[in-house]
Coordinates of C-alpha atoms in Angstrom, one line a residue:
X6 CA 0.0 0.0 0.0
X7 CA 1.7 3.4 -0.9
X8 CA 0.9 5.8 2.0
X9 CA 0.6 8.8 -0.1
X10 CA -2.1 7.9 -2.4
X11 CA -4.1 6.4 0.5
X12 CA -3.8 9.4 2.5
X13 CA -5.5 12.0 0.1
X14 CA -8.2 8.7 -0.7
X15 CA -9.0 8.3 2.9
X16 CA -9.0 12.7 2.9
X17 CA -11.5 12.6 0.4
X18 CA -14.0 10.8 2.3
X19 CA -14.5 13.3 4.9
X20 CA -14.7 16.2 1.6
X21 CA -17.4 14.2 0.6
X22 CA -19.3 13.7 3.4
X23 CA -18.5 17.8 4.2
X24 CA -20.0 18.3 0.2
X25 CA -22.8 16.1 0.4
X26 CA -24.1 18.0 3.5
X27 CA -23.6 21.5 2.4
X28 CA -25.1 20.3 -0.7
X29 CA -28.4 18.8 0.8
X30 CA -28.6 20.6 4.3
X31 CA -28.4 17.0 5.6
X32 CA -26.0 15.0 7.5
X33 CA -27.7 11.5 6.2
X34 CA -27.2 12.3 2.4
X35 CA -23.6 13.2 3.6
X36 CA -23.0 10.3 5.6
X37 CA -24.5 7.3 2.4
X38 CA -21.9 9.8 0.0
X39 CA -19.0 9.5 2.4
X40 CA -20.0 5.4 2.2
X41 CA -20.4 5.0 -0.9
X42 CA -16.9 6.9 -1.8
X43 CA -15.3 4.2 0.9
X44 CA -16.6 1.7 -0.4
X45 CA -16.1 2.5 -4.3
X46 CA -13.8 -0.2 -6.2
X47 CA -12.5 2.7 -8.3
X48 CA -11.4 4.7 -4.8
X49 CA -10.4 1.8 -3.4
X50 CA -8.0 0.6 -6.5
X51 CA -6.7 3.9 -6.5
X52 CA -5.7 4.6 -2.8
X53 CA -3.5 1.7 -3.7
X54 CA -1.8 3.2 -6.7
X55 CA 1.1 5.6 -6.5
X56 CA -0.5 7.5 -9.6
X57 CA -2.2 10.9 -9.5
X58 CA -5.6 9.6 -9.5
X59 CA -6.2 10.0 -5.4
X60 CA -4.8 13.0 -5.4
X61 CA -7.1 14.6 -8.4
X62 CA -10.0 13.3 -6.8
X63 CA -9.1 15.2 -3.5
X64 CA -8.1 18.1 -5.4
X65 CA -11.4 18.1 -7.1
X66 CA -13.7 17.8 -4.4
X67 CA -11.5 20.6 -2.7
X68 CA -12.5 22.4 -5.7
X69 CA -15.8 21.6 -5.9
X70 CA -16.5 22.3 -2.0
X71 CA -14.8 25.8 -2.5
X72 CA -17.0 26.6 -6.0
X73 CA -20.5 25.5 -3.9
X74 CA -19.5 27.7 -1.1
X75 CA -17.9 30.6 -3.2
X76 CA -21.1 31.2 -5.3
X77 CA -23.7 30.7 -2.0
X78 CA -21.7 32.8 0.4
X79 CA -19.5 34.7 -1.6
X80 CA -16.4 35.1 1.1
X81 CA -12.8 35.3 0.0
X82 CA -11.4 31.9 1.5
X83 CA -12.9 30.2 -0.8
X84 CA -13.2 32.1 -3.6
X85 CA -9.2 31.5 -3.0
X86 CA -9.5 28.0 -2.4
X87 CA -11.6 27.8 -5.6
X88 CA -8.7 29.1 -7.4
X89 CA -6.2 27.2 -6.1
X90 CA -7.4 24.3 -5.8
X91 CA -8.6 24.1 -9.3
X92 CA -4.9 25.0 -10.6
X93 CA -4.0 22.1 -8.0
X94 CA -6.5 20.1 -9.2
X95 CA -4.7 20.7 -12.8
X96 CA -1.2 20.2 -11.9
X97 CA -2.6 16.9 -10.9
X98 CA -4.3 15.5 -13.9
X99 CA -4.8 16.8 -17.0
X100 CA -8.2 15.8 -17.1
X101 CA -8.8 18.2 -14.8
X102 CA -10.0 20.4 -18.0
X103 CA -13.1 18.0 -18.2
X104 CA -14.5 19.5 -14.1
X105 CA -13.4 22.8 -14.9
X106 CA -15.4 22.7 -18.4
X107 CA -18.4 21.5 -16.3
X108 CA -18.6 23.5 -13.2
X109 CA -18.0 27.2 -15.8
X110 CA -20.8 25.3 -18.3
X111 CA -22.7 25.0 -14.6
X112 CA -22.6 28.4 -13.6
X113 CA -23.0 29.8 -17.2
X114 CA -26.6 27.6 -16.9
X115 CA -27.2 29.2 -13.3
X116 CA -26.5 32.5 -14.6
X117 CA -29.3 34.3 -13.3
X118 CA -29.3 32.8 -9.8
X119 CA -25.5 33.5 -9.9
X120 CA -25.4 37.1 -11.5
X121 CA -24.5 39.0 -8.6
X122 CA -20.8 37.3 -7.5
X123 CA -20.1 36.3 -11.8
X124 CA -17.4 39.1 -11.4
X125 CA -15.5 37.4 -8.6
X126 CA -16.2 34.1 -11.1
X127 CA -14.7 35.0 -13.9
X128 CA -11.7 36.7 -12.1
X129 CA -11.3 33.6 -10.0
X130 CA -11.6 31.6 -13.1
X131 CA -9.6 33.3 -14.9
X132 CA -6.5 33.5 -12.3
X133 CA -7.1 29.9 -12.4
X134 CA -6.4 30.2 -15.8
X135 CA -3.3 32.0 -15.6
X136 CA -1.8 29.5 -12.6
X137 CA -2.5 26.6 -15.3
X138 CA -1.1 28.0 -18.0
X139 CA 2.6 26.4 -17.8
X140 CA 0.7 23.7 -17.5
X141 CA -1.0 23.8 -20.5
X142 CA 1.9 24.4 -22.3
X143 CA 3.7 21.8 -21.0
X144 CA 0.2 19.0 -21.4
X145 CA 0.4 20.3 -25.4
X146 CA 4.2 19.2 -25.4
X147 CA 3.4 15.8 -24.0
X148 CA 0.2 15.1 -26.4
X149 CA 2.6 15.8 -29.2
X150 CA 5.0 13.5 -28.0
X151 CA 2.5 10.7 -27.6
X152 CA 1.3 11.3 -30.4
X153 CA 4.2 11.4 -32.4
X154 CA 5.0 7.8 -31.1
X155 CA 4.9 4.0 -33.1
X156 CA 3.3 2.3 -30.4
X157 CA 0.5 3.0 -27.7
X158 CA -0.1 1.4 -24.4
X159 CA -3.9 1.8 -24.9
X160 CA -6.0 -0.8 -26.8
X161 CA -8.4 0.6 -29.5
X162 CA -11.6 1.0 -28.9
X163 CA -13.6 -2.2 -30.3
X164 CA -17.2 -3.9 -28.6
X165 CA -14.7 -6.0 -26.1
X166 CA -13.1 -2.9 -24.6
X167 CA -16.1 -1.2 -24.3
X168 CA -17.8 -4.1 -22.7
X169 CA -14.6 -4.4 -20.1
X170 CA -14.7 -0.5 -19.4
X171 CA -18.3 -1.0 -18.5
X172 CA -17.4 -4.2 -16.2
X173 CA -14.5 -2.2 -14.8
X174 CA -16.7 1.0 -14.0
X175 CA -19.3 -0.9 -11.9
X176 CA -17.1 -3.7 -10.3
X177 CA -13.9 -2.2 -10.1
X178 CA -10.5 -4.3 -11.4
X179 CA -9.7 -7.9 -11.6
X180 CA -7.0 -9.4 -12.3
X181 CA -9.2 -13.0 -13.3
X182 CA -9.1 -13.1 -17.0
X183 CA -12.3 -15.0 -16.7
X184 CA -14.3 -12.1 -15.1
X185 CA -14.2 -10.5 -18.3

């Protein structure tokens, strides 16, 4: 077990809980969200991995906690934590670009109940931005590499990798053959 993918997994499940009861206003649909993150074949796989997959997940949920409270409550420690923990949440994963994309497409749909902190959005967004932006830079570099290369570690999609990303999504990894 590698300590330091475990220890922003087992982090996350308090953020969760925290989330999921600012969200609802109730400690129950906090507590079954906290569960069902602890119990999760994805989280668990990955608290096991010394790969940047725990840590994005923390860093998102940081993210999103910050965001939800920003926009209700609209005080500065976490419009800060918004931005920072979104340019940490980058700096983790690449595919960071994916919660960004949906929590901006969010607040464009919420734009009336959001209207009067959308200039502390955008500047907190774009900061963000401007924190990412080595980044960036350096994720276009990479791409072009991997692109550039022969061989790729990825299988192509077909019905049979499709079928095992579906039966790795609900059950989690398994290293029986068989399963599949």
């Amino acid at each position: 077990l590698d300590v330091l993918p475990a220890t922003f997994s087992l982090l996350a499940v308090p953020l969760v809980f925290a989330l999921g009861r600012y969200l609802t206003g109730r400690a129950a649909a906090g507590l079954a969200a906290a569960l069902l993150t602890a119990i999760s074949p994805f989280h668990l796989y990955y608290a096991s991995e010394l790969g940047p997959h725990s840590l994005y997940a923390f860093m998102v949920l940081a993210a999103a906690y910050c965001n939800v409270r920003a926009l209700e409550e609209n005080r500065l420690r976490f419009w800060i934590g918004t931005v920072v923990f979104e340019a940490l949440a980058f700096y983790a994963y690449y595919f960071s670009v994916f919660y960004l994309a949906a929590v901006n497409l969010f607040v464009l749909f919420h734009l009336r109940a959001y209207r009067p902190v959308m200039l502390r959005w955008v500047a907190s967004q774009a900061v963000a931005g401007l924190l990412v932006l080595p980044a960036i830079v350096l994720a276009v570099f990479v791409f072009r590499m991997h692109a550039s290369a022969q061989e790729h570690w990825f299988p192509y999609p077909t019905l049979v990798t499709l079928a095992i990303t579906l039966k790795n999504w609900f059950a989690g990894y398994s290293p029986r053959h068989w399963v599949y």
